[in-house]
Structure formats: structure tokens, C-alpha cells
Coordinates of C-alpha atoms and ligand atoms in Angstrom, one line a residue:
M26 CA -115.8 -259.2 127.6
K27 CA -118.6 -260.3 130.1
R28 CA -122.0 -258.4 129.6
R29 CA -121.6 -257.0 133.3
D30 CA -118.3 -255.5 132.3
L31 CA -119.8 -253.9 129.3
L32 CA -122.5 -252.4 131.4
T33 CA -120.0 -251.0 133.9
T34 CA -118.0 -249.6 131.1
F35 CA -121.1 -248.0 129.5
A36 CA -122.1 -246.4 133.0
A37 CA -118.5 -245.2 133.2
A38 CA -118.6 -243.7 129.7
A39 CA -121.9 -242.0 130.6
V40 CA -120.1 -240.6 133.8
A41 CA -117.2 -239.4 131.8
A42 CA -119.2 -237.7 129.1
G43 CA -120.2 -235.2 131.8
P44 CA -122.6 -234.5 134.7
A45 CA -125.7 -233.9 132.5
S46 CA -125.7 -237.2 130.7
A47 CA -124.8 -239.0 134.0
Q48 CA -127.6 -237.5 136.0
T49 CA -129.9 -238.2 133.0
R50 CA -128.9 -241.7 133.2
T51 CA -129.3 -242.2 136.9
E52 CA -132.8 -240.6 136.8
G53 CA -133.6 -242.6 133.6
S54 CA -132.8 -245.9 135.5
A55 CA -134.3 -245.0 138.6
N56 CA -137.7 -243.6 137.3
K57 CA -138.0 -245.5 134.0
K58 CA -138.2 -242.4 132.3
P59 CA -136.8 -241.7 128.8
C60 CA -133.3 -240.5 129.0
P61 CA -132.4 -238.1 126.2
L62 CA -128.9 -238.7 124.7
A63 CA -127.2 -237.0 121.9
L64 CA -126.6 -239.2 118.7
H65 CA -122.9 -238.4 118.9
D66 CA -122.7 -239.7 122.4
Y67 CA -124.4 -243.3 121.5
E68 CA -122.0 -246.1 121.2
P69 CA -124.1 -249.1 121.5
R70 CA -122.3 -252.4 122.0
S71 CA -123.6 -255.5 120.4
M72 CA -125.0 -258.0 122.6
L73 CA -124.9 -260.7 119.8
H74 CA -122.9 -263.8 120.8
V75 CA -121.3 -264.6 117.2
K76 CA -118.2 -266.2 116.1
E77 CA -115.1 -263.7 115.8
T78 CA -112.4 -264.8 113.6
K79 CA -108.9 -263.2 113.9
V80 CA -107.3 -262.8 110.5
E81 CA -103.8 -261.4 111.2
R82 CA -102.4 -261.9 107.8
A83 CA -104.1 -262.3 104.3
R84 CA -104.1 -265.9 103.3
F85 CA -102.4 -264.7 100.0
P86 CA -99.9 -261.9 99.3
V87 CA -101.8 -258.7 98.9
I88 CA -101.5 -255.8 96.4
D89 CA -103.2 -252.8 97.7
F90 CA -104.0 -251.1 94.5
H91 CA -105.3 -247.9 96.2
T92 CA -103.2 -246.0 98.8
H93 CA -102.2 -242.5 99.3
I94 CA -98.6 -242.5 100.7
T95 CA -98.0 -239.2 99.1
T96 CA -100.2 -236.1 98.3
S97 CA -99.6 -232.9 96.4
D98 CA -102.0 -230.1 95.7
E99 CA -101.5 -230.0 92.1
L100 CA -104.9 -228.2 91.3
R101 CA -103.4 -225.3 92.7
G102 CA -100.2 -225.9 90.5
G103 CA -98.0 -227.5 93.2
E104 CA -95.3 -230.2 92.2
K105 CA -94.4 -230.2 96.0
M106 CA -95.0 -233.7 97.4
T107 CA -96.0 -234.4 101.1
F108 CA -94.9 -237.7 102.4
H109 CA -97.1 -239.2 104.9
A110 CA -94.7 -242.0 106.1
T111 CA -91.3 -243.5 105.5
P112 CA -90.7 -246.7 103.6
E113 CA -89.7 -248.4 107.0
Q114 CA -93.0 -247.5 108.7
L115 CA -95.0 -248.7 105.9
L116 CA -93.0 -252.0 105.3
A117 CA -93.5 -252.9 109.0
V118 CA -97.1 -253.0 108.6
M119 CA -96.9 -254.5 105.1
D120 CA -94.9 -257.4 106.4
S121 CA -97.1 -258.1 109.5
T122 CA -100.3 -258.2 107.3
N123 CA -98.9 -259.9 104.2
I124 CA -98.9 -256.8 101.9
R125 CA -96.7 -257.4 99.2
Y126 CA -97.2 -254.1 97.1
M127 CA -98.7 -250.8 97.9
V128 CA -99.7 -248.6 95.0
D129 CA -99.3 -245.0 95.9
V130 CA -101.9 -243.7 93.4
T131 CA -101.3 -239.9 94.3
G132 CA -97.7 -239.9 93.0
G133 CA -97.9 -236.3 91.5
V134 CA -96.7 -234.8 88.3
G135 CA -93.3 -233.6 87.1
K136 CA -90.6 -233.1 89.7
G137 CA -93.0 -234.3 92.3
L138 CA -93.5 -237.6 90.6
E139 CA -89.8 -238.1 90.3
E140 CA -89.4 -237.5 93.9
T141 CA -92.0 -240.0 94.8
I142 CA -90.4 -242.6 92.5
A143 CA -87.1 -242.0 93.9
K144 CA -88.2 -242.3 97.5
L145 CA -90.5 -245.3 97.3
Q146 CA -90.2 -247.2 94.0
K147 CA -86.4 -247.0 93.2
P148 CA -85.3 -248.3 96.5
H149 CA -88.1 -250.9 96.9
P150 CA -89.0 -251.9 93.6
D151 CA -90.8 -255.1 94.7
R152 CA -92.9 -253.4 97.4
F153 CA -94.0 -250.0 96.0
I154 CA -95.7 -248.9 92.8
V155 CA -96.1 -245.2 91.9
F156 CA -98.9 -243.8 89.8
T157 CA -98.9 -240.2 88.2
E158 CA -101.8 -237.8 87.9
P159 CA -103.0 -235.4 85.3
W160 CA -101.8 -231.9 85.3
W161 CA -105.2 -230.2 86.1
S162 CA -103.7 -226.9 86.8
R163 CA -102.8 -226.7 83.2
S164 CA -105.9 -228.0 81.8
A165 CA -107.3 -224.5 80.7
D166 CA -103.8 -223.9 78.6
P167 CA -104.0 -223.9 74.9
G168 CA -102.4 -227.1 73.5
Y169 CA -103.3 -229.0 77.0
P170 CA -104.5 -231.9 75.2
Q171 CA -101.2 -233.0 73.6
F172 CA -99.3 -231.5 76.6
Q173 CA -101.1 -233.9 78.9
A174 CA -100.6 -236.9 76.4
D175 CA -96.8 -236.1 76.3
Q176 CA -96.6 -235.9 80.0
I177 CA -98.0 -239.2 80.4
G178 CA -95.2 -240.6 78.2
R179 CA -92.6 -238.9 80.3
A180 CA -94.2 -240.2 83.5
H181 CA -94.0 -243.6 82.1
A182 CA -90.5 -243.2 81.1
A183 CA -89.7 -242.0 84.7
G184 CA -91.4 -245.1 86.1
A185 CA -95.0 -244.3 86.8
K186 CA -97.0 -247.5 86.3
G187 CA -100.4 -246.0 86.0
I188 CA -102.7 -242.9 86.3
K189 CA -104.8 -241.7 89.1
V190 CA -108.0 -239.6 88.2
L191 CA -109.4 -238.1 91.3
K192 CA -112.8 -237.0 91.8
I193 CA -111.6 -233.6 91.0
L194 CA -112.6 -234.5 87.4
G195 CA -116.2 -234.1 87.5
L196 CA -116.7 -232.3 91.0
Y197 CA -113.9 -229.7 91.4
L198 CA -112.1 -228.9 88.2
R199 CA -113.6 -226.0 86.6
E200 CA -113.0 -224.2 83.1
R201 CA -110.7 -221.5 84.7
I202 CA -109.3 -224.3 87.2
T203 CA -111.0 -223.3 90.3
T204 CA -113.7 -220.9 88.8
G205 CA -116.3 -221.2 85.9
P206 CA -118.4 -224.2 84.9
L207 CA -117.4 -227.7 86.1
V208 CA -115.4 -229.7 83.3
K209 CA -117.1 -232.6 82.2
I210 CA -115.4 -236.1 82.7
D211 CA -116.1 -236.9 79.0
D212 CA -114.6 -233.6 77.8
R213 CA -112.5 -234.1 74.6
R214 CA -109.4 -232.4 76.0
F215 CA -108.5 -235.5 77.8
D216 CA -108.8 -238.0 74.8
P217 CA -105.2 -238.0 74.0
M218 CA -104.4 -238.9 77.7
W219 CA -106.8 -241.6 77.9
E220 CA -105.4 -243.0 74.4
T221 CA -101.7 -242.8 75.5
A222 CA -102.5 -244.5 78.8
G223 CA -104.0 -247.5 76.7
A224 CA -101.1 -247.4 74.4
L225 CA -98.5 -247.7 77.2
K226 CA -100.6 -250.1 79.1
M227 CA -101.0 -248.0 82.1
P228 CA -104.1 -248.6 83.8
I229 CA -106.4 -245.6 84.8
G230 CA -107.4 -245.7 88.4
I231 CA -110.6 -243.6 88.4
H232 CA -112.7 -242.2 91.3
T233 CA -115.9 -240.7 90.0
S234 CA -118.8 -239.4 92.1
D235 CA -119.2 -240.6 95.7
P236 CA -121.7 -242.4 98.0
E237 CA -125.4 -241.7 96.6
A238 CA -126.2 -239.9 100.1
F239 CA -123.6 -237.4 99.4
F240 CA -125.8 -236.1 96.7
L241 CA -129.0 -235.8 99.1
P242 CA -129.7 -233.3 101.5
I243 CA -128.0 -233.4 104.9
D244 CA -131.1 -234.1 106.9
R245 CA -132.8 -236.7 109.1
F246 CA -133.5 -239.0 106.1
N247 CA -129.7 -239.2 105.0
E248 CA -128.2 -242.4 106.1
R249 CA -124.8 -240.8 106.3
Y250 CA -126.1 -238.0 108.2
E251 CA -123.3 -238.2 110.9
E252 CA -120.5 -238.6 108.3
L253 CA -121.7 -235.5 106.3
N254 CA -122.2 -233.6 109.3
A255 CA -118.6 -234.3 110.5
H256 CA -117.6 -233.3 106.8
P257 CA -120.0 -231.0 105.3
D258 CA -117.5 -230.2 102.4
W259 CA -118.1 -233.8 101.3
S260 CA -121.6 -232.9 100.2
F261 CA -122.3 -232.5 96.6
H262 CA -126.1 -231.6 97.1
G263 CA -127.2 -228.5 95.4
K264 CA -125.0 -225.8 94.0
D265 CA -124.1 -226.4 90.4
F266 CA -123.1 -230.1 91.1
P267 CA -124.2 -232.8 88.6
S268 CA -126.1 -235.8 89.8
N269 CA -124.3 -239.0 90.7
M270 CA -125.9 -240.7 87.5
E271 CA -124.8 -237.7 85.2
L272 CA -121.3 -238.2 86.5
Q273 CA -121.6 -242.0 86.2
E274 CA -122.9 -241.7 82.6
A275 CA -120.1 -239.3 81.5
R276 CA -117.6 -241.8 82.9
L277 CA -119.0 -244.7 80.8
R278 CA -118.9 -242.6 77.7
V279 CA -115.1 -242.3 78.1
L280 CA -114.9 -246.1 78.7
A281 CA -117.0 -246.6 75.5
R282 CA -114.7 -244.1 73.6
H283 CA -111.4 -245.7 74.6
P284 CA -111.9 -249.6 74.6
K285 CA -108.3 -250.3 74.5
T286 CA -107.7 -248.3 77.8
T287 CA -108.2 -250.4 81.2
F288 CA -110.3 -248.5 83.7
V289 CA -110.2 -249.5 87.2
C290 CA -113.3 -247.8 88.7
F291 CA -112.4 -247.0 92.4
H292 CA -114.7 -247.7 95.3
V293 CA -116.8 -250.2 93.2
A294 CA -118.0 -247.5 90.9
D295 CA -121.1 -247.2 92.7
S296 CA -121.3 -249.5 95.6
E297 CA -124.9 -249.1 96.5
D298 CA -126.0 -250.3 93.4
L299 CA -124.5 -253.7 92.4
P300 CA -127.2 -254.4 89.8
L301 CA -126.5 -251.4 88.0
V302 CA -122.3 -251.8 88.2
S303 CA -123.0 -255.2 86.8
E304 CA -124.9 -253.9 83.8
W305 CA -121.8 -251.5 83.2
M306 CA -119.3 -254.2 83.5
D307 CA -121.2 -256.3 81.1
R308 CA -121.3 -253.6 78.7
H309 CA -117.5 -252.4 79.1
P310 CA -115.0 -255.2 78.9
N311 CA -112.3 -252.5 79.7
M312 CA -114.1 -251.8 83.2
L313 CA -112.7 -253.2 86.6
V314 CA -113.6 -252.2 89.9
E315 CA -111.6 -251.8 93.3
I316 CA -113.3 -252.1 96.6
A317 CA -111.4 -249.4 98.8
A318 CA -113.5 -247.8 101.4
R319 CA -116.6 -249.7 100.6
I320 CA -116.7 -252.7 102.4
G321 CA -119.3 -250.9 104.6
E322 CA -121.5 -251.1 101.5
L323 CA -120.5 -254.5 100.4
G324 CA -120.6 -256.2 103.8
R325 CA -124.2 -255.0 104.5
Q326 CA -125.4 -256.7 101.5
P327 CA -123.1 -259.8 101.9
R328 CA -125.3 -262.2 99.9
A329 CA -125.3 -259.8 96.8
S330 CA -121.7 -259.1 97.2
R331 CA -120.7 -262.6 97.1
K332 CA -122.5 -263.2 93.9
F333 CA -120.9 -260.0 92.5
F334 CA -117.5 -261.4 93.4
E335 CA -118.3 -264.8 92.0
K336 CA -119.4 -263.3 88.7
Y337 CA -116.7 -260.7 88.4
Q338 CA -113.8 -262.7 89.9
D339 CA -111.4 -261.6 87.3
R340 CA -112.2 -257.9 87.5
I341 CA -112.3 -256.9 91.1
L342 CA -109.2 -255.6 92.7
F343 CA -108.1 -255.3 96.4
G344 CA -107.6 -251.6 97.6
T345 CA -108.2 -249.8 100.9
D346 CA -107.6 -246.0 100.4
A347 CA -105.3 -246.3 103.1
S348 CA -103.4 -243.1 104.2
P349 CA -100.9 -242.8 107.0
S350 CA -102.1 -239.2 107.6
G351 CA -104.3 -238.3 110.3
A352 CA -106.8 -240.6 112.2
E353 CA -110.0 -238.6 111.3
V354 CA -111.2 -240.9 108.7
P355 CA -110.8 -244.2 110.5
Q356 CA -112.1 -246.2 107.4
Q357 CA -109.0 -245.1 105.5
F358 CA -106.4 -245.1 108.4
F359 CA -103.2 -247.1 107.4
G360 CA -102.3 -249.8 109.9
D361 CA -102.8 -253.4 110.9
P362 CA -106.4 -253.0 112.2
L363 CA -107.5 -251.6 108.9
Y364 CA -106.2 -254.4 106.8
R365 CA -107.5 -257.2 109.2
I366 CA -110.9 -255.9 108.8
Y367 CA -110.7 -256.2 105.0
Y368 CA -109.4 -259.8 105.4
R369 CA -112.1 -260.9 107.8
F370 CA -114.7 -259.5 105.2
L371 CA -113.1 -261.2 102.3
E372 CA -112.2 -264.6 104.1
T373 CA -114.6 -265.4 106.8
D374 CA -118.4 -265.9 107.4
D375 CA -118.3 -263.8 110.4
E376 CA -121.2 -261.9 111.1
Y377 CA -122.1 -258.2 112.2
F378 CA -118.7 -256.8 112.9
D379 CA -117.2 -253.1 112.4
Y380 CA -116.2 -252.2 109.1
A381 CA -113.7 -249.6 110.4
P382 CA -111.3 -249.3 113.3
S383 CA -113.7 -246.9 115.1
K384 CA -115.9 -246.5 118.1
I385 CA -118.8 -245.3 115.9
P386 CA -119.2 -246.7 112.5
P387 CA -117.9 -243.5 110.3
Q388 CA -120.0 -244.1 107.2
G389 CA -123.2 -245.1 108.7
R390 CA -124.5 -246.8 111.7
W391 CA -124.6 -250.4 110.5
R392 CA -122.2 -253.5 110.8
I393 CA -121.1 -256.0 108.2
S394 CA -120.9 -259.6 107.4
G395 CA -118.1 -261.5 105.8
I396 CA -118.4 -263.2 102.4
A397 CA -116.1 -266.1 102.8
L398 CA -114.5 -266.2 99.3
P399 CA -112.9 -269.5 98.3
D400 CA -109.2 -269.6 97.7
S401 CA -109.4 -269.5 94.2
I402 CA -111.1 -266.2 94.1
L403 CA -109.2 -264.7 97.0
E404 CA -106.2 -265.2 95.1
K405 CA -107.4 -263.4 92.2
V406 CA -108.8 -260.3 94.2
Y407 CA -105.8 -260.2 96.5
Y408 CA -103.2 -259.9 93.8
Q409 CA -103.6 -261.9 90.5
N410 CA -106.2 -259.4 89.0
A411 CA -103.7 -256.4 89.9
A412 CA -100.7 -258.0 88.7
R413 CA -102.2 -258.7 85.6
V414 CA -103.4 -255.0 85.0
L415 CA -100.1 -253.8 86.2
G416 CA -97.9 -256.3 84.0
L417 CA -96.3 -257.7 87.3
T418 CA -95.1 -261.2 87.6
M419 CA -95.6 -262.5 91.2
Ligands
ZN519 ZN1 -108.4 -242.5 97.2

């Protein structure tokens, strides 16, 4: 688009935004006065003339290790699954973008899990993989530790290939499920579950904590102000919430206690602090990371990220957190545009592009640069590392 077209578009957008902003803008240009503009109305277009590489398909087949095709409300005792798309709808996008497998991590428990496996994995064993989840709603029952370990065995027999531990553990689950003190991540009642997972070679995909800014006040200093303002329930500031570091340390104690269990720490574990994540990975050989919904972080520190990928090339998995449900979280909205941004980040040295298919960067107002990984690392990150962890031959 030429610059003049962009200006016209911008002027049209100002008019469309309403009479007040149109008027302010006209006055502003005529009299060279400041023109107030609400932050949420501001959609600056970059004037940089930089290379733009279109990566329609990944250079190698991809295992998306972190997706939510189905969800349930197990915390409130539900085995009922919600399916957000049909296999046919998913396969169309997978085929056009070179996704070989989607791992549906929130596959549910009990009857729900059986339904997920029957609808996704059974008819398409070479395209979908289903994980199970802990029975959070039973975690206050006497005998839970053994019950939970047994359920992992049952889920494995039913076809589940791994276990997803949502940030429910650490931030939502309480001693009386939804009331009482928060249950700690390293609570001993889960030890038999972690051990059983290791014995059955089922990887744990674990999401702990959240972006560091979610633990700070939602104020003018918060770099995720707009995101938190749009989703205030994502804030873990105050109340009885532990700090990011307390959550991280509890998870590390679990990793240390179960060295034969593979833990894939979702969202790069703590994507704002790669030096610290590196220390953890050096200390815990059973720790891997996955990159979903954090290319916004990785891509704004492209040189540090590239070094991180070089050093831990055997322990980084591709994932997106993609869900076909609702577009209000654009950085996770399943579709061709989402995957193409990830590929551009991993494969090219393009600079200053959007990390999500969205008019306004949804996680913070910055843009990212690609890290141009060589083929040898791309292959590992796209599928080889995940295939190893899942025991797949590809
Ligand atoms: Zn997720």
C-alpha cells in the first residue's frame, strides 16, 4: 500500500470512529494543535519499508504440541466435552499450512476423554493426538493420590498420549476445590500422578504462572495494560495469589523430585526471562519448553532468542495454543494466518512485523523480528523433538 493510501485509510478510520474524533483530527491538522485520541482508537501503521516474506507452509512437517480443539469444565466436575471444530475443518487448515499433527491437550477425563479420542484420534491416528487432564474436582477426596495415578493408567490404556496441567494448579485449584487456600504445585498428593506419567512415558505439558506483568498492578506502568484492561480476570495481582517466582520454584521442585518424568513447560516457562529459563534447563535435564503464544516475547528479543534456540535446539517444541473458539484472543485464533506468523518468525530474518493476526498487537504494543533458524534446528523444533517426546516415528 502506498503512503497516500495509508493516510486516506487513516482519515477514513478517524471519520468512522465518530464525529468527535473526526472533528478533533480536522482541527488538529488545521491549527497544529494536539489532537487527543483514546489509546484503544490508536492503530499506527508502520512506515518502515522492510522485507516481507510470505511463508505459506512450514518448511518441514509440523507437530503443533499445544492446541485446544476441545475443552471441558472439569474443575466443576464436568466430563462433558465441547468440540470447537470438526476434524474436517481442522484438516483443511492443517493441510494448507503443513501441520502433520495437532495435539489436543485439553482432551478431558473419563467419559469425556473417551469421546475426544473417539472423535479425533481414532478416525485420524496420523493427524490428531489427545492428552488427558487431572481430575481436579476429586482432588480433595480421600484416596485421591492413588485414584489420580490409576486414572492416568486408564487414560493411557484408552489412548491418551500425555497429560496437560493447566495453570489451574497454582492459581485456581483450592483445598475445597473452589474455596479455601490455593493448592501448591508441589503438593504431595500429585506425586503418584507425576511418577505414573514417567513410568508410562507420557509427557506432562505444564502451564505455570503467566506473563510477569499479570502479577503487577494494572496501571500506566504495566506493559500489558491494554490486554489486562480487556481481560481483568487474567490479573493475578494481589488477593492471595503467589508471586510468579513462588509458582516457578514450586514447579522446579516437582521437576527435581521426578527426574524420570518429562515436563514440557508451556509458553517457554517464563518467556521474559530467558537467562533464568536457561539456568533451569541446565539444572533439570527433564525440562523442555514449548513456544505457544510467546513469539511476541521471543520476537522482541530476537538475538537472545536465536541463541536460546541454538543452545536448547533439542528441547524446544513448536506450539501455538491455537483454539478454533472465538476470535477475542487473536494470538491464539486457529487458522492459516496464525500459523504463517509463527513460520515467518522461525524461518525468516524479516523485521518489525505483527506477532498476531490483529489490528492492534493484543499482548502489548510492539512488533517482532524473525530469528531465521537453519534447517537443522527448524526440523527439530517443528517436529523431531515432539516426535521423540511422544514416541512417534515420522
Ligand atoms: Zn493452552
